[in-house]
Short mmCIF file of C-alpha atoms in Angstrom, two decimals:
data_model
loop_
_atom_site.label_atom_id
_atom_site.label_comp_id
_atom_site.label_asym_id
_atom_site.label_seq_id
_atom_site.Cartn_x
_atom_site.Cartn_y
_atom_site.Cartn_z
CA MET A 1 87.21 119.98 87.41
CA LYS A 2 90.95 119.51 87.70
CA GLY A 3 90.59 116.29 89.70
CA PHE A 4 90.40 114.79 93.16
CA ILE A 5 92.69 115.09 96.16
CA VAL A 6 92.22 111.92 98.22
CA TYR A 7 92.71 111.16 101.92
CA HIS A 8 92.08 108.06 103.96
CA VAL A 9 91.84 107.98 107.74
CA HIS A 10 90.74 105.48 110.34
CA GLY A 11 91.56 104.70 113.93
CA HIS A 12 92.42 107.06 116.76
CA ASP A 13 91.70 110.78 117.13
CA GLY A 14 95.28 111.84 116.38
CA PHE A 15 95.00 110.59 112.79
CA TYR A 16 91.67 112.39 112.40
CA GLN A 17 93.08 115.66 113.67
CA GLN A 18 96.01 115.42 111.27
CA ALA A 19 93.68 114.83 108.31
CA ARG A 20 91.33 117.63 109.39
CA PHE A 21 94.24 120.07 109.71
CA SER A 22 95.58 119.07 106.29
CA ILE A 23 92.15 119.58 104.75
CA LEU A 24 91.84 122.96 106.50
CA SER A 25 95.12 124.03 104.90
CA LEU A 26 93.78 123.00 101.48
CA VAL A 27 90.36 124.61 101.98
CA ASP A 28 92.10 127.79 103.11
CA LEU A 29 94.07 127.96 99.85
CA LEU A 30 91.01 127.20 97.72
CA ARG A 31 88.97 129.87 99.49
CA ARG A 32 91.71 132.51 99.24
CA GLU A 33 91.96 131.95 95.48
CA GLY A 34 88.21 131.67 94.92
CA ARG A 35 88.58 128.18 93.49
CA THR A 36 85.99 125.41 93.16
CA ASP A 37 87.71 123.14 90.62
CA ILE A 38 89.41 120.73 93.05
CA GLN A 39 87.32 118.20 94.97
CA ILE A 40 88.49 116.68 98.27
CA LEU A 41 87.63 113.02 98.74
CA VAL A 42 87.95 111.43 102.20
CA TYR A 43 87.70 107.70 102.92
CA ALA A 44 87.01 107.39 106.64
CA ASP A 45 85.44 105.18 109.29
CA ARG A 46 83.98 108.34 110.93
CA PRO A 47 83.02 110.38 107.86
CA LYS A 48 80.81 112.82 109.80
CA GLU A 49 83.98 114.50 111.10
CA PHE A 50 84.56 115.88 107.60
CA ALA A 51 80.97 116.65 106.59
CA HIS A 52 81.22 120.38 107.40
CA TYR A 53 84.20 121.10 105.14
CA PRO A 54 83.48 122.70 101.74
CA PHE A 55 84.72 121.04 98.54
CA THR A 56 84.66 117.72 100.42
CA GLN A 57 82.83 114.45 99.98
CA THR A 58 83.30 111.28 102.00
CA VAL A 59 83.28 107.54 101.50
CA PHE A 60 82.46 105.42 104.55
CA MET A 61 84.89 102.62 105.41
CA SER A 62 83.47 100.28 108.03
CA ARG A 63 85.80 98.54 110.45
CA ARG A 64 85.11 95.33 108.56
CA GLN A 65 86.10 97.04 105.29
CA VAL A 66 89.36 98.33 106.78
CA VAL A 67 90.24 94.83 107.99
CA ALA A 68 89.39 93.32 104.61
CA TRP A 69 91.46 95.93 102.79
CA SER A 70 94.43 95.27 105.09
CA GLY A 71 94.63 91.90 103.34
CA PRO A 72 95.49 88.38 104.46
CA PHE A 73 98.46 89.61 106.53
CA ARG A 74 96.60 92.49 108.20
CA TYR A 75 99.09 94.95 106.71
CA VAL A 76 97.83 98.46 107.47
CA HIS A 77 99.64 100.18 104.58
CA ARG A 78 97.81 97.92 102.14
CA VAL A 79 94.60 99.85 102.91
CA LYS A 80 95.95 102.90 101.07
CA LEU A 81 96.40 100.92 97.86
CA GLU A 82 92.84 99.57 98.13
CA VAL A 83 91.52 103.11 98.70
CA LEU A 84 93.30 104.33 95.57
CA ASN A 85 92.09 101.37 93.53
CA HIS A 86 88.51 102.02 94.68
CA ALA A 87 88.76 105.78 94.07
CA ILE A 88 89.99 105.27 90.52
CA GLY A 89 87.12 102.91 89.77
CA ALA A 90 84.49 105.12 91.40
CA PHE A 91 85.71 108.63 90.56
CA GLY A 92 88.25 108.28 87.75
CA LEU A 93 91.60 109.90 87.07
CA PRO A 94 93.55 112.05 87.58
CA LEU A 95 93.79 112.01 91.35
CA LEU A 96 96.33 112.99 93.95
CA TYR A 97 96.56 111.11 97.23
CA VAL A 98 98.15 112.67 100.33
CA ASP A 99 98.70 111.32 103.85
CA GLY A 100 96.99 113.11 106.71
CA ASP A 101 100.27 114.27 108.29
CA THR A 102 100.65 117.02 105.72
CA ARG A 103 100.05 120.74 105.37
CA TRP A 104 99.40 122.34 101.99
CA LEU A 105 101.77 125.13 100.95
CA ARG A 106 100.45 125.76 97.43
CA LEU A 107 97.64 124.46 95.26
CA PRO A 108 98.96 121.68 92.98
CA ASP A 109 97.83 123.25 89.72
CA ALA A 110 100.83 122.31 87.60
CA PRO A 111 100.94 118.67 88.80
CA MET A 112 97.19 118.24 88.30
CA GLU A 113 97.46 119.58 84.75
CA VAL A 114 100.30 117.16 84.00
CA LEU A 115 98.38 114.23 85.50
CA ALA A 116 95.28 115.10 83.43
CA THR A 117 97.16 115.21 80.11
CA PRO A 118 96.87 111.97 78.10
CA ARG A 119 100.23 110.43 77.24
CA ALA A 120 101.43 110.13 73.68
CA ARG A 121 102.48 106.68 72.50
CA GLY A 122 105.92 105.88 73.86
CA ASP A 123 105.71 108.61 76.50
CA ALA A 124 106.37 107.23 79.99
CA GLY A 125 104.29 109.97 81.59
CA VAL A 126 104.78 111.61 84.97
CA PHE A 127 103.88 110.16 88.36
CA TYR A 128 104.17 112.24 91.54
CA MET A 129 105.35 111.17 95.00
CA HIS A 130 106.31 113.26 97.98
CA ALA A 131 110.13 113.33 97.90
CA CYS A 132 113.07 111.31 96.61
CA GLU A 133 114.92 109.32 99.29
CA GLY A 134 117.70 108.05 97.01
CA ALA A 135 118.40 104.98 94.93
CA LEU A 136 117.25 101.56 96.14
CA THR A 137 120.59 99.75 96.42
CA PRO A 138 122.27 97.17 98.67
CA GLU A 139 123.85 100.07 100.57
CA ALA A 140 120.88 102.47 100.71
CA HIS A 141 117.55 100.98 101.83
CA GLY A 142 119.36 97.64 101.64
CA GLU A 143 116.81 95.75 103.74
CA TYR A 144 114.09 96.44 101.17
CA TYR A 145 116.41 96.02 98.20
CA ARG A 146 117.13 92.49 99.41
CA GLU A 147 113.44 91.74 99.94
CA LEU A 148 112.66 92.83 96.38
CA THR A 149 115.59 91.11 94.69
CA ALA A 150 114.73 87.88 96.50
CA GLN A 151 111.51 87.92 94.45
CA MET A 152 113.11 88.63 91.08
CA PRO A 153 111.11 86.00 89.13
CA LEU A 154 107.89 87.63 90.37
CA LEU A 155 109.13 91.13 89.53
CA ARG A 156 110.41 90.01 86.12
CA ALA A 157 106.87 89.02 85.15
CA HIS A 158 105.92 92.69 85.66
CA GLY A 159 108.96 94.18 83.94
CA LEU A 160 110.51 95.32 87.23
CA ASP A 161 113.70 93.26 87.12
CA ASN A 162 116.19 96.10 86.56
CA PRO A 163 117.29 97.31 90.04
CA ALA A 164 119.36 100.07 88.44
CA ARG A 165 116.07 101.87 87.78
CA TRP A 166 114.71 101.54 91.32
CA VAL A 167 114.51 104.76 93.34
CA MET A 168 112.99 105.04 96.82
CA TRP A 169 110.37 107.78 97.07
CA ASN A 170 108.46 108.84 100.16
CA ALA A 171 104.89 107.60 99.67
CA GLY A 172 103.20 110.37 101.65
CA ALA A 173 101.83 111.56 98.31
CA LEU A 174 100.89 109.68 95.15
CA GLY A 175 99.86 111.57 92.02
CA VAL A 176 98.26 109.16 89.54
CA PRO A 177 98.02 110.14 85.85
CA VAL A 178 95.22 109.32 83.42
CA GLY A 179 95.79 106.00 81.69
CA SER A 180 96.84 104.24 84.92
CA GLU A 181 93.48 102.70 85.78
CA ASP A 182 94.87 99.23 86.55
CA LEU A 183 98.04 100.28 88.36
CA PHE A 184 96.84 99.60 91.89
CA LYS A 185 95.20 96.30 91.02
CA GLU A 186 98.63 95.21 89.84
CA ALA A 187 100.35 96.70 92.91
CA LEU A 188 97.96 94.91 95.28
CA GLY A 189 98.63 91.56 93.65
CA LEU A 190 102.38 92.13 93.80
CA LEU A 191 102.23 93.22 97.43
CA ASP A 192 100.25 90.16 98.48
CA ASP A 193 102.77 87.91 96.74
CA LEU A 194 105.71 89.71 98.37
CA MET A 195 104.10 89.46 101.80
CA LYS A 196 104.08 85.67 101.59
CA THR A 197 107.82 85.61 102.27
CA THR A 198 109.04 89.10 103.18
CA LYS A 199 110.33 89.74 106.69
CA ALA A 200 110.90 93.51 106.49
CA THR A 201 107.31 94.72 106.24
CA THR A 202 107.24 98.27 107.64
CA TYR A 203 108.04 100.07 104.38
CA ILE A 204 107.62 97.24 101.88
CA GLU A 205 104.56 98.98 100.36
CA GLN A 206 106.62 102.13 99.80
CA ALA A 207 109.56 100.16 98.37
CA LEU A 208 107.24 98.28 96.01
CA MET A 209 105.42 101.40 94.80
CA SER A 210 108.76 103.21 94.40
CA SER A 211 110.29 100.45 92.28
CA LEU A 212 107.07 100.14 90.26
CA VAL A 213 106.61 103.80 89.41
CA SER A 214 110.32 104.60 88.99
CA THR A 215 110.48 101.79 86.42
CA ARG A 216 107.30 102.80 84.58
CA PHE A 217 107.18 106.60 84.85
CA GLN A 218 109.16 109.77 85.18
CA VAL A 219 108.70 110.53 88.89
CA GLU A 220 108.52 114.07 90.24
CA GLY A 221 108.38 115.31 93.83
CA LEU A 222 105.64 117.33 95.53
CA GLY A 223 107.81 118.93 98.20
CA ASP A 224 107.06 122.42 96.85
CA TYR A 225 103.35 121.87 97.41
CA ILE A 226 103.05 120.01 100.73
CA TYR A 227 104.87 119.97 104.04
CA HIS A 228 104.93 116.32 105.14
CA TYR A 229 105.90 116.09 108.82
CA TRP A 230 106.15 112.29 109.03
CA ASP A 231 109.33 112.52 111.13
CA THR A 232 107.68 114.64 113.85
CA SER A 233 104.11 113.37 113.56
CA LYS A 234 103.86 112.28 117.21
CA GLU A 235 104.87 115.72 118.40
CA VAL A 236 102.62 117.54 115.94
CA GLN A 237 99.72 115.41 117.17
CA ALA A 238 100.27 117.07 120.57
CA VAL A 239 100.18 120.50 118.87
CA LEU A 240 96.97 119.60 117.05
CA ARG A 241 95.29 118.34 120.22
CA ARG A 242 95.68 121.87 121.58
CA PHE A 243 94.52 123.41 118.29
CA PHE A 244 91.32 121.36 118.08
CA ALA A 245 90.44 121.32 121.81
CA PRO A 246 88.24 124.45 121.63
CA LEU A 247 86.95 123.48 118.17
CA ALA A 248 86.26 119.77 118.57
CA ALA A 249 82.47 119.97 118.64
CA SER A 250 82.01 123.16 116.63
CA GLY A 251 81.20 121.63 113.23
CA ASP A 252 81.90 125.13 111.92
CA HIS A 253 84.51 125.33 109.18
CA GLU A 254 84.54 129.14 109.27
CA ARG A 255 85.55 129.06 112.94
CA GLU A 256 88.21 126.46 112.20
CA LEU A 257 89.57 128.50 109.28
CA ALA A 258 89.77 131.56 111.50
CA ALA A 259 91.76 129.56 114.06
CA TYR A 260 93.95 128.14 111.30
CA ASP A 261 94.94 131.59 109.99
CA GLY A 262 98.49 132.23 111.20
CA PHE A 263 98.67 129.03 113.25
CA GLY A 264 101.91 127.06 113.21
CA TRP A 265 104.70 125.40 115.15
CA ASN A 266 108.47 125.42 115.04
CA SER A 267 111.46 123.36 116.15
CA GLU A 268 111.35 124.84 119.67
CA ASP A 269 107.73 123.73 120.05
CA ILE A 270 108.66 120.22 118.92
CA ALA A 271 111.68 120.08 121.28
CA ALA A 272 109.54 121.19 124.25
CA ILE A 273 106.94 118.51 123.52
CA ARG A 274 109.66 115.85 123.31
CA ARG A 275 110.85 116.85 126.80
CA ASP A 276 107.35 116.60 128.25
CA VAL A 277 106.96 113.60 130.59
CA ARG A 278 103.37 112.92 129.51
CA HIS A 279 104.36 112.90 125.86
CA ARG A 280 107.20 110.46 126.53
CA ALA A 281 104.80 108.22 128.47
CA ARG A 282 102.41 108.21 125.49
CA LEU A 283 105.28 107.23 123.19
CA VAL A 284 106.26 104.32 125.43
CA ALA A 285 102.64 103.13 125.65
CA GLY A 286 102.22 103.47 121.90
CA LYS A 287 105.45 101.59 121.23
CA PHE A 288 104.24 98.76 123.47
CA ARG A 289 100.88 98.57 121.67
CA ARG A 290 102.58 98.55 118.27
CA SER A 291 104.96 95.83 119.44
CA VAL A 292 102.06 93.64 120.52
CA SER A 293 100.27 94.35 117.24
CA LYS A 294 103.39 93.50 115.20
CA ARG A 295 103.88 90.21 117.06
CA TRP A 296 100.26 89.31 116.34
CA ALA A 297 100.67 90.27 112.68
CA LYS A 298 103.85 88.21 112.38
CA ALA A 299 102.13 85.20 113.95
CA LEU A 300 99.24 85.62 111.51
CA ALA A 301 101.66 86.01 108.62
CA LYS A 302 103.48 82.84 109.62
CA THR A 303 100.17 80.97 109.70
CA ARG A 304 99.12 82.41 106.32
CA ARG A 305 102.47 81.60 104.74
CA GLY A 306 102.23 78.08 106.05
CA ALA A 307 98.77 77.76 104.57
CA TRP A 308 100.02 79.02 101.21
CA ALA A 309 103.03 76.74 101.34
CA GLY A 310 100.70 73.81 101.91
CA GLU A 311 98.46 74.70 99.00
CA GLY A 312 98.97 73.06 95.65
#
């Protein structure tokens, strides 16, 4: 087997439909090429939604597990690092993680071969992420550059104290090479320490992973293999609601693959959805819910930081 391609999904139906569509695109490629050497691994709080897909196995995440994996500050992006840490321990390396808001363009044969090749002594090895977003500097991604440099003593202990080597990569994909079994244990500890004081939290996990892997590895992009629609994900969720409406209860991957064949969307579709009043109302409601959630998280973080400050 070449290795595992890993997803994690929990929460509302939109996230599930994104992950199901991404897996359909991967299954379609595997079927067309008559391949059985890549296994799909899905961590989910509703694993039955993926049970009918070939090449796929699931790991159940209870709501309690998701909360625990979000850490002391209830940081949702922390869950991904815990999933990867668990997958490495349970299934081994190499593995390739992708976010649900993706569509496969090609099978990642070359990256999986690179990830599976043991490194020679002194060889930094290759790590894959989705796409380069430029250097982490005071001018570019400055908010996160300042958060990281404010913790330089902590980073120095992990050999990450050279900002000239930091590059911001989109974390919609993470390709982890053999020999990196402890990487996410280290990343989780670093993230928890950063969260004690950081104020800019939205992409701090991405900034941390970017600085960590760009210091330790040669990093390559996966843009030739996946289409990652993070910047239009709300609109694509509306497209996927229509796609899955007649298929929702089918439990028939052959029927879903037939519907997938030739299915797509373009910029005109996205623009039309953005003009739709119901879509705009959903965005406003979602923004309000996220605002309430962020205020709660910040209040919790303040309490946790106070508790830590009072320890010792």
